[in-house]
Coordinates of C-alpha atoms in Angstrom, one line a residue:
M1 CA 0.4 0.0 0.0
S2 CA 0.9 3.4 -0.3
G3 CA 2.1 6.7 1.6
S4 CA -0.9 8.0 0.8
G5 CA -3.5 5.4 0.8
I6 CA -2.0 4.6 4.5
K7 CA -2.9 8.6 4.9
A8 CA -6.2 8.4 4.4
R9 CA -6.3 5.1 6.4
L10 CA -5.7 7.0 9.4
L11 CA -6.8 9.9 8.4
G12 CA -10.2 8.0 7.9
F13 CA -9.3 6.7 11.2
A14 CA -9.3 9.5 13.2
R15 CA -12.2 10.9 11.7
A16 CA -14.3 7.9 12.6
G17 CA -13.1 6.2 15.4
G18 CA -13.8 7.9 18.5
G19 CA -16.4 6.0 19.5
T20 CA -14.5 2.6 18.5
A21 CA -11.6 3.3 20.5
V22 CA -14.2 4.0 23.4
I23 CA -15.4 0.5 22.6
A24 CA -12.0 -1.2 22.0
M25 CA -11.0 0.1 25.7
A26 CA -13.9 -0.7 27.8
A27 CA -13.3 -4.6 25.6
R28 CA -9.6 -3.9 27.3
V29 CA -10.5 -3.0 30.6
S30 CA -13.4 -6.7 30.1
G31 CA -10.5 -8.1 29.9
Q32 CA -8.2 -6.8 32.1
F33 CA -10.8 -7.3 35.1
A34 CA -11.4 -10.8 33.4
M35 CA -7.9 -11.8 33.9
I36 CA -7.6 -10.1 37.9
A37 CA -10.8 -11.5 38.6
V38 CA -9.4 -15.2 38.0
T39 CA -5.7 -14.6 38.8
L40 CA -7.5 -13.3 42.5
V41 CA -9.5 -16.5 43.0
A42 CA -6.7 -18.6 41.4
T43 CA -4.0 -17.3 43.7
R44 CA -7.7 -18.3 47.0
H45 CA -7.4 -21.8 45.8
L46 CA -4.2 -23.0 44.2
A47 CA -0.8 -22.4 46.3
P48 CA 2.1 -19.9 44.5
A49 CA 3.8 -23.5 43.3
D50 CA 0.8 -24.5 41.0
F51 CA 0.5 -21.8 39.7
G52 CA 4.3 -20.5 39.0
V53 CA 2.9 -24.7 37.4
F54 CA 0.7 -22.6 35.4
A55 CA 2.7 -19.7 34.7
I56 CA 5.7 -20.9 32.4
A57 CA 2.8 -23.5 30.3
G58 CA 0.9 -21.1 30.2
A59 CA 3.6 -18.5 28.6
L60 CA 4.9 -21.1 26.3
V61 CA 1.4 -22.0 25.2
M62 CA 0.7 -17.9 25.0
L63 CA 4.2 -17.7 22.3
A64 CA 3.4 -20.7 19.5
R65 CA -0.8 -18.8 20.0
T66 CA 0.5 -14.7 19.5
M67 CA 2.1 -17.4 16.1
L68 CA -1.1 -17.0 15.1
Y69 CA -2.1 -14.3 15.4
T70 CA 1.0 -12.0 12.9
G71 CA 2.5 -13.8 9.4
P72 CA -0.1 -15.1 7.9
F73 CA -3.4 -13.1 9.9
E74 CA -1.3 -9.6 8.7
Y75 CA -0.8 -11.2 5.1
L76 CA -4.5 -11.8 5.2
L77 CA -6.1 -7.8 6.0
K78 CA -3.3 -6.3 3.6
L79 CA -4.2 -8.9 0.6
S80 CA -5.5 -6.2 -2.0
H81 CA -9.4 -6.7 -2.7
D82 CA -8.7 -7.2 -6.0
A83 CA -7.1 -9.9 -5.9
D84 CA -8.1 -13.5 -6.2
Q85 CA -9.6 -13.7 -3.0
R86 CA -10.6 -16.7 -2.9
R87 CA -7.1 -17.9 -3.1
G88 CA -5.9 -15.4 -0.6
A89 CA -7.7 -16.0 1.8
G90 CA -7.0 -20.4 1.3
A91 CA -3.4 -19.8 1.1
C92 CA -3.6 -17.4 4.9
L93 CA -5.5 -20.1 6.4
A94 CA -2.7 -23.0 4.8
A95 CA -0.2 -20.6 6.1
T96 CA -1.8 -20.6 9.5
V97 CA -2.3 -24.1 10.2
L98 CA 0.6 -25.6 9.4
V99 CA 1.9 -22.8 11.8
A100 CA -0.1 -24.3 14.5
L101 CA 1.1 -28.1 13.4
V102 CA 4.7 -26.8 14.1
W103 CA 4.0 -25.3 17.6
I104 CA 2.3 -28.3 18.5
A105 CA 5.1 -30.2 17.3
L106 CA 7.5 -27.8 19.4
L107 CA 5.1 -27.9 22.5
V108 CA 5.1 -30.9 22.8
M109 CA 8.6 -32.1 22.7
L110 CA 8.7 -28.7 24.8
G111 CA 6.2 -31.1 27.4
L112 CA 8.2 -34.8 27.2
A113 CA 11.7 -32.3 28.0
A114 CA 10.0 -30.3 31.0
P115 CA 11.1 -32.7 33.6
F116 CA 14.7 -32.0 32.6
V117 CA 14.4 -28.1 32.5
F118 CA 12.3 -27.4 34.4
K119 CA 12.8 -27.1 38.9
G120 CA 9.8 -29.1 40.2
G121 CA 6.8 -31.1 38.5
G122 CA 3.8 -31.0 37.5
V123 CA 4.9 -28.9 34.4
A124 CA 4.7 -30.9 31.5
P125 CA 0.9 -32.8 31.6
V126 CA -0.1 -29.0 31.4
I127 CA 1.7 -28.5 28.2
L128 CA 1.5 -31.0 27.0
A129 CA -2.1 -30.8 27.6
L130 CA -3.0 -27.7 26.5
A131 CA -0.9 -28.7 23.3
P132 CA -3.8 -28.8 21.1
S133 CA -5.5 -26.0 21.9
V134 CA -2.9 -24.1 19.5
L135 CA -5.0 -25.6 17.0
L136 CA -8.3 -24.2 17.6
G137 CA -6.5 -20.6 18.1
A138 CA -5.3 -21.8 14.5
L139 CA -8.8 -21.4 13.8
A140 CA -10.1 -18.7 15.7
A141 CA -7.4 -16.8 14.7
F142 CA -8.2 -16.8 11.0
A143 CA -12.1 -16.3 11.9
E144 CA -10.6 -13.1 13.3
S145 CA -9.2 -12.1 10.3
L146 CA -11.8 -11.7 7.7
M147 CA -13.8 -10.3 10.2
L148 CA -11.5 -7.2 10.5
R149 CA -11.2 -7.2 7.3
S150 CA -15.0 -6.2 6.9
G151 CA -14.6 -3.6 8.8
T152 CA -17.0 -4.8 11.6
V153 CA -14.3 -4.2 13.9
R154 CA -17.2 -3.2 16.7
R155 CA -18.9 -6.4 16.1
Y156 CA -15.3 -7.4 16.9
Y157 CA -14.4 -5.9 20.2
A158 CA -18.6 -7.5 21.3
I159 CA -17.3 -10.9 20.9
T160 CA -13.8 -10.9 22.7
V161 CA -15.8 -9.1 25.4
L162 CA -17.8 -11.9 25.7
A163 CA -15.0 -14.6 25.5
E164 CA -13.6 -13.2 27.7
V165 CA -15.9 -12.3 30.3
G166 CA -17.4 -16.3 29.6
A167 CA -14.6 -18.1 29.8
G168 CA -13.4 -16.2 32.8
I169 CA -17.0 -17.2 35.4
A170 CA -16.2 -20.9 34.4
A171 CA -12.8 -20.9 35.3
I172 CA -14.2 -18.3 38.4
A173 CA -17.1 -21.6 38.3
L174 CA -14.5 -24.5 38.1
L175 CA -11.6 -23.1 40.9
A176 CA -14.3 -22.7 43.1
S177 CA -15.3 -26.9 42.3
G178 CA -12.3 -27.7 43.6
W179 CA -10.3 -28.2 40.0
G180 CA -7.7 -26.6 40.6
L181 CA -5.0 -26.0 37.7
W182 CA -6.8 -27.6 35.8
A183 CA -10.0 -24.7 35.8
L184 CA -7.1 -22.3 34.7
V185 CA -5.9 -25.1 31.5
L186 CA -9.9 -25.6 30.5
Q187 CA -10.3 -21.5 31.0
I188 CA -7.9 -21.7 27.6
Y189 CA -10.0 -23.7 25.5
A190 CA -12.9 -22.6 26.7
R191 CA -12.3 -18.7 25.2
T192 CA -10.5 -20.0 22.6
L193 CA -14.0 -22.2 21.6
L194 CA -15.9 -19.1 22.6
M195 CA -14.0 -16.6 20.2
A196 CA -13.2 -19.3 17.2
L197 CA -17.9 -20.3 17.0
A198 CA -18.7 -16.3 17.6
L199 CA -16.3 -15.2 15.0
G200 CA -17.2 -18.4 13.4
A201 CA -21.1 -18.0 12.8
L202 CA -20.9 -13.4 13.1
G203 CA -17.7 -13.1 10.5
P204 CA -18.3 -12.5 6.9
P205 CA -18.7 -15.6 4.5
L206 CA -16.2 -16.2 2.0
A207 CA -15.7 -19.6 -0.1
L208 CA -11.8 -20.6 -0.3
A209 CA -10.7 -22.2 -2.9
A210 CA -7.4 -24.7 -3.0
P211 CA -4.4 -22.2 -3.5
P212 CA -1.2 -23.2 -4.7
R213 CA 1.6 -24.3 -3.1
A214 CA 3.9 -20.8 -4.3
L215 CA 1.0 -18.9 -2.0
V216 CA 2.2 -20.2 0.5
A217 CA 5.7 -20.4 0.4
E218 CA 5.3 -16.5 -0.8
V219 CA 2.7 -16.4 2.7
L220 CA 5.0 -18.2 5.0
R221 CA 8.2 -16.0 3.9
W222 CA 7.1 -12.9 4.2
S223 CA 5.8 -14.1 7.5
V224 CA 9.3 -15.3 8.7
S225 CA 10.2 -11.1 9.9
R226 CA 7.1 -11.0 11.2
F227 CA 8.1 -14.2 13.9
G228 CA 10.4 -12.6 14.5
S229 CA 9.6 -9.6 16.1
V230 CA 7.1 -12.0 18.3
L231 CA 10.5 -13.9 19.6
V232 CA 12.1 -10.8 20.7
S233 CA 8.5 -9.9 22.7
F234 CA 8.2 -12.8 24.3
L235 CA 11.8 -12.7 25.2
A236 CA 11.2 -9.9 27.1
N237 CA 7.7 -10.2 28.3
Y238 CA 8.7 -13.6 29.8
S239 CA 11.9 -14.3 30.5
G240 CA 11.7 -13.9 33.9
D241 CA 8.5 -16.4 34.8
L242 CA 10.9 -18.9 31.9
V243 CA 13.7 -18.5 33.5
L244 CA 12.7 -18.8 37.5
G245 CA 10.8 -21.9 36.7
M246 CA 14.8 -23.1 35.3
V247 CA 16.4 -21.6 37.8
F248 CA 14.1 -21.2 40.7
S249 CA 11.1 -23.3 41.1
P250 CA 7.7 -23.3 39.8
A251 CA 6.2 -21.0 43.1
A252 CA 9.3 -18.5 42.1
S253 CA 7.6 -18.7 38.5
G254 CA 4.8 -17.6 40.3
L255 CA 5.0 -14.8 42.5
Y256 CA 6.3 -13.1 39.5
R257 CA 3.4 -14.1 37.5
A258 CA 1.3 -12.8 39.7
A259 CA 2.2 -9.8 41.0
N260 CA 3.3 -8.9 37.1
R261 CA -1.0 -10.0 36.7
M262 CA -1.9 -7.5 39.4
V263 CA 0.4 -4.9 38.3
T264 CA -1.2 -5.0 34.3
A265 CA -4.6 -4.9 34.9
L266 CA -4.1 -1.5 36.4
A267 CA -1.0 -0.4 34.0
D268 CA -2.8 -1.5 31.3
M269 CA -6.2 0.8 31.6
F270 CA -3.4 3.7 30.8
V271 CA -0.2 2.6 29.3
Q272 CA -2.4 0.4 25.8
P273 CA -4.9 3.5 25.7
A274 CA -1.8 5.8 25.9
G275 CA -0.4 3.9 23.2
M276 CA -3.8 3.5 21.2
L277 CA -4.2 7.0 20.9
A278 CA -0.9 8.9 20.6
L279 CA -0.5 6.6 17.1
T280 CA -4.2 7.8 16.3
T281 CA -3.5 11.5 16.9
L282 CA -0.5 11.5 15.7
A283 CA -0.9 10.6 12.1
S284 CA -3.9 11.9 11.9
G285 CA -2.0 15.0 12.8
R286 CA 1.5 14.8 10.2
A287 CA -1.2 13.3 7.4
R288 CA -2.7 16.9 8.1
G289 CA 0.3 19.0 8.4
E290 CA 2.1 17.3 5.4
G291 CA 3.9 15.6 7.1
E292 CA 4.9 18.1 9.7
G293 CA 3.2 16.3 12.2
L294 CA 2.0 17.5 15.7
P295 CA 5.4 19.9 17.1
G296 CA 5.7 18.4 21.3
A297 CA 2.0 16.3 21.0
W298 CA 3.8 12.8 21.9
P299 CA 5.5 14.3 25.3
R300 CA 2.1 16.4 26.1
L301 CA -0.1 13.0 25.2
A302 CA 2.7 10.7 27.2
A303 CA 2.0 13.5 30.6
L304 CA -2.4 13.0 29.5
F305 CA -1.8 9.7 30.6
A306 CA 0.6 9.6 33.1
V307 CA -0.8 12.4 35.2
L308 CA -3.2 9.0 36.6
G309 CA -1.4 6.1 35.3
W310 CA 1.4 7.8 37.6
P311 CA -0.5 8.3 40.6
A312 CA -2.8 5.0 40.7
L313 CA 0.7 3.1 40.2
A314 CA 2.9 4.9 42.6
L315 CA 0.3 4.5 45.1
L316 CA -0.2 0.6 44.0
A317 CA 3.6 0.1 45.4
L318 CA 3.5 2.5 47.6
F319 CA 0.6 0.0 49.6
A320 CA 1.7 -3.2 49.0
H321 CA 2.5 -4.8 51.8
R322 CA -1.2 -3.9 51.9
V323 CA -3.1 -4.6 48.8
V324 CA -1.0 -7.7 48.3
P325 CA -2.5 -10.0 51.4
L326 CA -5.6 -8.5 51.2
A327 CA -6.6 -9.7 47.7
L328 CA -4.6 -13.1 47.3
G329 CA -4.8 -13.9 50.4
P330 CA -1.5 -14.4 53.5
A331 CA 0.8 -17.0 51.9
W332 CA 1.2 -14.5 48.4
A333 CA 1.8 -11.6 50.9
A334 CA 5.9 -12.6 49.8
A335 CA 5.1 -10.6 46.4
A336 CA 4.2 -7.3 47.9
P337 CA 7.7 -6.1 46.9
V338 CA 7.8 -8.5 43.9
V339 CA 4.5 -6.1 43.5
A340 CA 6.4 -2.4 43.9
V341 CA 8.8 -3.1 41.2
F342 CA 6.6 -4.0 38.8
C343 CA 4.7 -0.5 39.7
V344 CA 7.8 1.2 38.5
A345 CA 8.1 -0.9 35.4
R346 CA 4.8 -0.1 34.4
M347 CA 4.9 3.4 34.3
A348 CA 8.4 3.1 32.0
A349 CA 5.6 1.6 29.9
L350 CA 3.4 4.2 29.5
V351 CA 6.8 6.5 27.8
T352 CA 6.9 3.9 25.8
A353 CA 4.1 3.2 24.2
V354 CA 3.4 6.7 23.5
A355 CA 6.9 7.2 22.2
T356 CA 7.0 4.3 20.0
A357 CA 4.4 5.6 18.2
E358 CA 5.7 9.2 17.7
L359 CA 8.5 7.2 15.9
I360 CA 6.3 4.6 13.7
V361 CA 4.5 7.3 12.8
T362 CA 7.7 9.8 11.5
D363 CA 8.5 6.8 9.7
R364 CA 11.4 5.4 12.3
Q365 CA 10.7 1.7 13.5
G366 CA 12.9 0.7 12.2
R367 CA 14.7 1.8 15.8
V368 CA 11.8 0.4 17.7
L369 CA 13.0 -2.4 16.4
A370 CA 16.6 -2.4 17.7
I371 CA 15.3 -0.6 20.9
Q372 CA 13.5 -3.5 21.6
T373 CA 16.4 -5.9 20.4
F374 CA 18.0 -5.2 23.4
A375 CA 15.8 -4.8 25.3
A376 CA 14.6 -8.8 25.0
A377 CA 18.5 -9.8 24.6
A378 CA 18.6 -7.0 27.8
T379 CA 15.5 -8.8 30.2
A380 CA 16.8 -13.2 29.1
G381 CA 20.0 -11.8 30.1
L382 CA 19.7 -10.1 33.7
T383 CA 16.6 -12.6 34.9
L384 CA 19.3 -15.4 34.1
L385 CA 21.5 -14.3 36.2
A386 CA 19.1 -12.4 38.9
A387 CA 16.9 -15.5 38.8
P388 CA 19.3 -17.5 42.2
Y389 CA 18.0 -13.9 44.1
G390 CA 14.4 -15.5 43.2
A391 CA 11.0 -14.1 41.9
L392 CA 11.9 -9.9 43.2
G393 CA 15.6 -10.3 41.8
A394 CA 13.9 -11.1 38.1
A395 CA 11.5 -8.5 39.2
V396 CA 14.9 -6.4 39.6
A397 CA 16.0 -6.9 36.2
A398 CA 13.4 -6.7 34.2
T399 CA 12.7 -3.2 35.6
F400 CA 16.5 -1.7 34.6
V401 CA 15.8 -2.8 31.1
A402 CA 12.2 -1.3 30.7
L403 CA 13.9 1.8 32.3
F404 CA 16.2 1.6 29.9
A405 CA 14.2 0.9 27.1
A406 CA 11.9 3.9 27.9
V407 CA 14.8 6.0 28.1
A408 CA 16.6 5.6 25.0
M409 CA 12.3 5.8 23.1
A410 CA 12.2 9.0 24.3
L411 CA 15.1 10.4 23.4
A412 CA 14.8 8.9 19.7
A413 CA 11.4 9.7 19.9
L414 CA 12.4 13.7 21.4
Q415 CA 13.7 16.2 18.6
R416 CA 14.3 20.2 19.3
R417 CA 10.9 21.0 18.5
D418 CA 9.0 18.8 21.4
R419 CA 11.2 19.9 23.5
P420 CA 9.1 23.0 25.6
A421 CA 6.9 21.0 25.3
L422 CA 8.3 17.8 27.6
A423 CA 9.3 21.0 30.4
E424 CA 5.3 20.8 30.3
A425 CA 4.6 17.8 30.5
A426 CA 7.7 16.9 33.3
R427 CA 5.5 20.5 35.9
L428 CA 2.0 18.6 34.7
V429 CA 2.9 15.0 35.9
I430 CA 5.4 15.8 38.7
F431 CA 3.2 17.7 40.6
P432 CA 0.2 15.3 40.8
L433 CA 2.3 13.0 41.4
V434 CA 4.3 13.8 43.8
G435 CA 1.5 15.2 46.1
A436 CA -0.6 12.2 46.0
F437 CA 2.3 10.6 46.7
V438 CA 2.9 12.7 49.7
A439 CA -0.8 12.6 51.0
G440 CA -0.8 9.2 51.0
L441 CA 2.7 8.1 52.9
A442 CA 1.5 10.7 55.7
A443 CA -1.7 9.0 55.7
D444 CA 0.0 5.6 56.6
R445 CA 2.1 7.3 58.2
A446 CA -1.6 8.6 60.7
F447 CA -3.7 5.4 60.6
G448 CA -1.5 1.9 59.6
T449 CA -1.6 0.5 63.0
S450 CA -5.6 0.3 62.3
T451 CA -7.2 -2.2 61.0
P452 CA -6.3 -3.5 57.3
L453 CA -9.0 -2.1 55.4
V454 CA -8.9 1.1 57.5
A455 CA -5.4 0.7 57.2
L456 CA -5.6 1.1 53.8
A457 CA -8.9 3.3 53.0
L458 CA -8.3 6.7 54.7
P459 CA -4.8 6.9 53.1
L460 CA -5.8 6.3 49.5
A461 CA -8.5 9.1 50.4
C462 CA -5.3 11.4 51.5
A463 CA -3.6 10.7 48.7
A464 CA -7.4 10.9 46.1
A465 CA -7.5 14.4 47.8
G466 CA -3.4 15.9 48.0
W467 CA -3.8 14.7 43.9
L468 CA -6.7 18.1 43.2
L469 CA -5.3 19.8 45.3
A470 CA -1.4 19.1 43.5
A471 CA -3.5 19.1 40.1
W472 CA -5.3 22.5 40.0
P473 CA -3.0 24.4 39.2
V474 CA -1.1 22.7 36.2
I475 CA -5.2 22.5 34.2
P476 CA -3.8 24.9 31.9
A477 CA -1.7 22.3 30.1
L478 CA -3.4 19.3 30.9
R479 CA -6.4 20.7 28.1
R480 CA -4.0 21.3 26.2
A481 CA -2.7 17.9 26.3
V482 CA -7.1 16.9 26.1
A483 CA -7.5 19.4 23.1
L484 CA -4.8 16.9 21.0
L485 CA -7.7 14.5 22.0
T486 CA -10.6 16.6 20.3
E487 CA -9.5 17.8 17.5
V488 CA -11.7 16.7 14.2
P489 CA -8.8 16.9 11.9
K490 CA -8.9 17.5 8.2
P491 CA -8.0 17.1 5.0
A492 CA -4.2 17.1 4.6

């Protein structure tokens, strides 16, 4: 697709996508709530070692399933409408199934080797039980690609919400019925089956034709670089789970993953929308300005989301020693410092998300891949070194790399025209962040000896009041940042 065609699509999305963006964020929030609800119930019914077994097996299956949502999935989305769609779709389906079969074989081999690779037991049967779900996931991925290609994005998000919530309810019911670890295994099957059936029934009809082998090979060749990108991201996100399972124990993996899930459930309410809306806003601004873009926009957009997200994460870090036992149960108290460390990593991730959007829109995506590749390798290496110190050591290693990636992305995205806005963005974030944190800390000192709920509720209320008072002087800067999202772009 030509550059002008891409700009036209982005501009059209910016005009008509406001409602879709809200629906997308609602779907994201519902998915996060479903995930954290299952996590909270699971930690009440599973020991850290059992949860760690699922974290290790689930990470490997997640890698296989993510491969199905790139490569052929994206090739079908970009397939020209002038092309032979029946053969093209058939080639993408064939390629997706081939990739799924290869990953099932790899998972079976990993399952057989698991007793010799991971400390403790129990990982092998879970990997082997989850392996067949990849083939079902291939059909769901193909159906998703067809629906997104047809433009029925809102229907897709509605189906996603129903599948996430339905599978979450099923998992909670099975956990309460005593199914233990296998409730989480069945949750994956339930979600995948619901997605495949709903997308197949409600998606666009398409007659498939048997594709020539050359076309299937072309789809797979085009997908190789995308598979590499997925592997890089996987190493950055799941190195801790796997390395802890190999070097330390599944229990350490369980603490690591439970802490990560808690923080991610909160952070992704800000980080994911920040990246998505920044990409949309910056792209439409560049299209409107014929390549000039919006000077200083990305620091202001980062600050707009950080003014809410950073104080929330800072308070979670401050009160992690109170929140974790209440939410996960006393047996998980050791996860509290891990939660606090991950809060810092997710604060950095917000900057990374918005700076990445700026780099992509300004055609500097090569720097994004370079930084991501280095960060993935560094995460794996540092986690291996820190693994003897348990989940906390692995979390510190991952956070150190996240901070480096955020600084590197920000420096790569920063241009001379952005510097005045950067100073304004810093003032916009610092005052509310400090106000909320100091008020919460002071209240914690005053009410910390009360009952657990009171010792948490009163400091949080004081922190909210501190945030409001500190945010008052920066309201003009906040309005300027909000205006970037509310402008209606005009055709270039």
